[in-house]
């Protein structure tokens, strides 16, 4: 019995979402495990920040190769190998007792992780109608953030009471085998030809473009670069803050014990997961991208000021609420992938979305490193010292407001009209805009 395209589309969605969830779980585990890793290996705070940043740097650098491969090579093969690399890197990290092996394992995990979200976005665009892209992609971000980063952080914190960090990473490595198996059996590049219709129709056959032609076609579009910067100032902010410094801030700056700090950090990711779904649906519903991106960035800035700048000790319920709102507002970042698809022809969607992801994670890695550099050799920073070290997160939030408010163009959820000539497409679409 052959499954219908719609049924198989959701199987593909489940598989890529499971991969993204697994990637989030591995990535976020470091924020909880960093204290015992630092103690057992005798690392300084700066070295721990560097190890954490290695993952994000590797993930960011790999994005352009990932995008080029997705436009040219079987998605099934790529995702199977990538999930295997992530699991293997996690195992190597868990078995390591020296800094070089830890770094090697984390870099290998970063290479595998680089495929997770871009491949999910690429396959969702291939298997689902264009009008559902932001919503379905938001569901992927939502599930992976809530389950992988949210509940996963709490789970890792609970496991740490009974197991060593090495054992936890080895357990996580074993979980990756399920992702490898599903990817090898479920993933298809696109729906079967006889079931294609409407938005699913593949592009007309054209000679394969060179790597440099694809890159030139993307970099010749200023809007894609601006969208990538917006992704860096929103999702990159989330990766830097929620991926490393929020637990430290809650633990040292606010005086919460590590399990409580992990729960607060989980609330940030749960907020992001819910925000990604709600904001994606709302943007599709009202047919606006730039407007939604701007107000999401504004809300994120306000929450960031409450968390970092204002020198008040909040009641626990209010702190939970602010952290949730912060994550919810950063849920605006998945709109960047929809904006890329609406500003570029389909033949370069893979590389376009990869560039967005690259900038996001490079921003995240820099924001993970910067507070550690500001603190320097301070072993136990005061709340004021931590607040000053976290000011770059607020500055980046201001930049997100400027980019979304003044530089990103409204697409009204419509793609380029003429993919063979993007400039004429922009002119045709712009002429239909109301002032």
Short mmCIF file of N, CA and C in Angstrom, two decimals, residues 147-213:
data_model
loop_
_atom_site.label_atom_id
_atom_site.label_comp_id
_atom_site.label_asym_id
_atom_site.label_seq_id
_atom_site.Cartn_x
_atom_site.Cartn_y
_atom_site.Cartn_z
N UNK A 147 10.29 20.47 23.54
CA UNK A 147 10.69 19.12 23.97
C UNK A 147 12.21 19.02 24.15
N UNK A 148 12.95 19.45 23.12
CA UNK A 148 14.40 19.29 23.17
C UNK A 148 15.09 20.25 24.12
N UNK A 149 14.79 21.55 23.97
CA UNK A 149 15.48 22.54 24.79
C UNK A 149 14.76 22.80 26.11
N UNK A 150 13.43 22.78 26.11
CA UNK A 150 12.68 23.06 27.32
C UNK A 150 12.68 21.92 28.31
N UNK A 151 11.88 20.89 28.00
CA UNK A 151 11.81 19.73 28.89
C UNK A 151 13.14 18.97 28.92
N UNK A 152 13.88 19.02 27.82
CA UNK A 152 15.17 18.33 27.78
C UNK A 152 16.14 18.89 28.80
N UNK A 153 16.15 20.21 28.98
CA UNK A 153 17.04 20.83 29.97
C UNK A 153 16.71 20.37 31.37
N UNK A 154 15.42 20.30 31.67
CA UNK A 154 14.99 19.83 33.00
C UNK A 154 15.35 18.37 33.18
N UNK A 155 15.17 17.56 32.12
CA UNK A 155 15.50 16.14 32.19
C UNK A 155 16.99 15.94 32.46
N UNK A 156 17.84 16.67 31.74
CA UNK A 156 19.28 16.55 31.94
C UNK A 156 19.67 16.98 33.35
N UNK A 157 19.04 18.05 33.84
CA UNK A 157 19.32 18.50 35.21
C UNK A 157 18.93 17.43 36.23
N UNK A 158 17.81 16.75 35.99
CA UNK A 158 17.38 15.69 36.90
C UNK A 158 18.31 14.48 36.81
N UNK A 159 18.72 14.11 35.59
CA UNK A 159 19.64 12.98 35.43
C UNK A 159 20.99 13.24 36.08
N UNK A 160 21.38 14.51 36.13
CA UNK A 160 22.68 14.87 36.70
C UNK A 160 22.76 14.56 38.19
N UNK A 161 21.63 14.42 38.83
CA UNK A 161 21.63 14.07 40.26
C UNK A 161 22.01 12.61 40.48
N UNK A 162 21.85 11.78 39.45
CA UNK A 162 22.10 10.34 39.60
C UNK A 162 23.20 9.81 38.69
N UNK A 163 23.57 10.58 37.66
CA UNK A 163 24.56 10.11 36.71
C UNK A 163 25.63 11.18 36.49
N UNK A 164 26.79 10.73 36.03
CA UNK A 164 27.85 11.68 35.67
C UNK A 164 27.54 12.30 34.32
N UNK A 165 28.22 13.40 34.01
CA UNK A 165 27.99 14.04 32.72
C UNK A 165 28.41 13.12 31.57
N UNK A 166 29.43 12.28 31.80
CA UNK A 166 29.84 11.33 30.76
C UNK A 166 28.72 10.36 30.43
N UNK A 167 28.08 9.81 31.48
CA UNK A 167 27.01 8.84 31.27
C UNK A 167 25.82 9.47 30.57
N UNK A 168 25.50 10.70 30.92
CA UNK A 168 24.37 11.39 30.30
C UNK A 168 24.61 11.58 28.80
N UNK A 169 25.81 11.95 28.43
CA UNK A 169 26.12 12.15 27.01
C UNK A 169 26.11 10.83 26.24
N UNK A 170 26.53 9.75 26.88
CA UNK A 170 26.49 8.43 26.23
C UNK A 170 25.04 7.97 26.04
N UNK A 171 24.19 8.24 27.03
CA UNK A 171 22.76 7.93 26.89
C UNK A 171 22.17 8.72 25.72
N UNK A 172 22.50 9.99 25.66
CA UNK A 172 22.00 10.85 24.58
C UNK A 172 22.49 10.36 23.22
N UNK A 173 23.72 9.86 23.18
CA UNK A 173 24.25 9.33 21.93
C UNK A 173 23.44 8.13 21.45
N UNK A 174 23.07 7.26 22.37
CA UNK A 174 22.26 6.09 22.01
C UNK A 174 20.90 6.48 21.46
N UNK A 175 20.33 7.58 21.96
CA UNK A 175 19.04 8.05 21.47
C UNK A 175 19.11 8.44 20.00
N UNK A 176 20.29 8.84 19.55
CA UNK A 176 20.43 9.27 18.16
C UNK A 176 20.24 8.16 17.15
N UNK A 177 20.37 6.91 17.58
CA UNK A 177 20.21 5.79 16.65
C UNK A 177 18.79 5.75 16.06
N UNK A 178 17.79 6.15 16.85
CA UNK A 178 16.41 6.18 16.35
C UNK A 178 16.29 7.19 15.21
N UNK A 179 16.92 8.35 15.36
CA UNK A 179 16.88 9.36 14.30
C UNK A 179 17.54 8.84 13.03
N UNK A 180 18.68 8.17 13.19
CA UNK A 180 19.40 7.61 12.04
C UNK A 180 18.51 6.61 11.30
N UNK A 181 17.85 5.72 12.05
CA UNK A 181 17.00 4.70 11.45
C UNK A 181 15.82 5.32 10.70
N UNK A 182 15.14 6.28 11.31
CA UNK A 182 14.00 6.92 10.67
C UNK A 182 14.42 7.68 9.42
N UNK A 183 15.53 8.40 9.51
CA UNK A 183 16.00 9.17 8.35
C UNK A 183 16.29 8.26 7.17
N UNK A 184 16.87 7.09 7.44
CA UNK A 184 17.24 6.17 6.37
C UNK A 184 16.03 5.52 5.71
N UNK A 185 14.90 5.45 6.42
CA UNK A 185 13.73 4.74 5.89
C UNK A 185 12.59 5.65 5.44
N UNK A 186 12.51 6.86 5.96
CA UNK A 186 11.34 7.72 5.72
C UNK A 186 11.62 8.84 4.73
N UNK A 187 12.79 9.47 4.82
CA UNK A 187 13.05 10.69 4.07
C UNK A 187 13.00 10.45 2.56
N UNK A 188 12.28 11.33 1.88
CA UNK A 188 12.30 11.43 0.42
C UNK A 188 12.60 12.88 0.06
N UNK A 189 13.17 13.08 -1.12
CA UNK A 189 13.55 14.43 -1.54
C UNK A 189 12.32 15.32 -1.76
N UNK A 190 11.28 14.76 -2.42
CA UNK A 190 10.07 15.53 -2.70
C UNK A 190 8.95 14.55 -3.00
N UNK A 191 7.67 15.01 -3.02
CA UNK A 191 6.54 14.11 -3.28
C UNK A 191 6.67 13.42 -4.63
N UNK A 192 6.07 12.20 -4.77
CA UNK A 192 6.08 11.49 -6.06
C UNK A 192 5.46 12.34 -7.16
N UNK A 193 5.98 12.22 -8.37
CA UNK A 193 5.55 13.07 -9.48
C UNK A 193 4.06 12.97 -9.76
N UNK A 194 3.48 11.77 -9.62
CA UNK A 194 2.08 11.63 -9.99
C UNK A 194 1.14 12.26 -8.98
N UNK A 195 1.67 12.63 -7.81
CA UNK A 195 0.81 13.22 -6.79
C UNK A 195 1.08 14.71 -6.64
N UNK A 196 1.95 15.26 -7.49
CA UNK A 196 2.27 16.66 -7.38
C UNK A 196 1.16 17.52 -7.97
N UNK A 197 0.92 18.66 -7.32
CA UNK A 197 -0.04 19.62 -7.85
C UNK A 197 0.17 20.95 -7.16
N UNK A 198 -0.27 22.03 -7.80
CA UNK A 198 -0.24 23.33 -7.15
C UNK A 198 1.15 23.73 -6.71
N UNK A 199 1.25 24.10 -5.41
CA UNK A 199 2.50 24.61 -4.85
C UNK A 199 3.59 23.56 -4.81
N UNK A 200 3.23 22.25 -4.93
CA UNK A 200 4.23 21.19 -4.85
C UNK A 200 5.01 21.03 -6.16
N UNK A 201 4.52 21.62 -7.23
CA UNK A 201 5.13 21.37 -8.54
C UNK A 201 6.60 21.73 -8.54
N UNK A 202 7.44 20.82 -9.07
CA UNK A 202 8.87 21.09 -9.07
C UNK A 202 9.22 22.14 -10.11
N UNK A 203 10.35 22.80 -9.94
CA UNK A 203 10.76 23.78 -10.93
C UNK A 203 11.10 23.12 -12.26
N UNK A 204 11.03 23.90 -13.34
CA UNK A 204 11.36 23.35 -14.65
C UNK A 204 12.82 22.92 -14.68
N UNK A 205 13.08 21.90 -15.47
CA UNK A 205 14.44 21.37 -15.56
C UNK A 205 15.37 22.41 -16.16
N UNK A 206 16.48 22.68 -15.46
CA UNK A 206 17.45 23.64 -15.93
C UNK A 206 18.85 23.08 -15.71
N UNK A 207 19.83 23.56 -16.47
CA UNK A 207 21.20 23.10 -16.24
C UNK A 207 21.61 23.42 -14.80
N UNK A 208 22.34 22.48 -14.21
CA UNK A 208 22.77 22.68 -12.82
C UNK A 208 23.72 23.87 -12.74
N UNK A 209 23.44 24.75 -11.78
CA UNK A 209 24.25 25.93 -11.59
C UNK A 209 25.48 25.59 -10.75
N UNK A 210 26.57 26.31 -11.00
CA UNK A 210 27.78 26.08 -10.22
C UNK A 210 27.60 26.64 -8.82
N UNK A 211 28.51 26.24 -7.93
CA UNK A 211 28.48 26.74 -6.55
C UNK A 211 28.57 28.26 -6.53
N UNK A 212 29.47 28.81 -7.34
CA UNK A 212 29.67 30.26 -7.33
C UNK A 212 28.46 30.99 -7.92
N UNK A 213 27.80 30.39 -8.89
CA UNK A 213 26.59 31.01 -9.44
C UNK A 213 25.48 31.04 -8.39
#
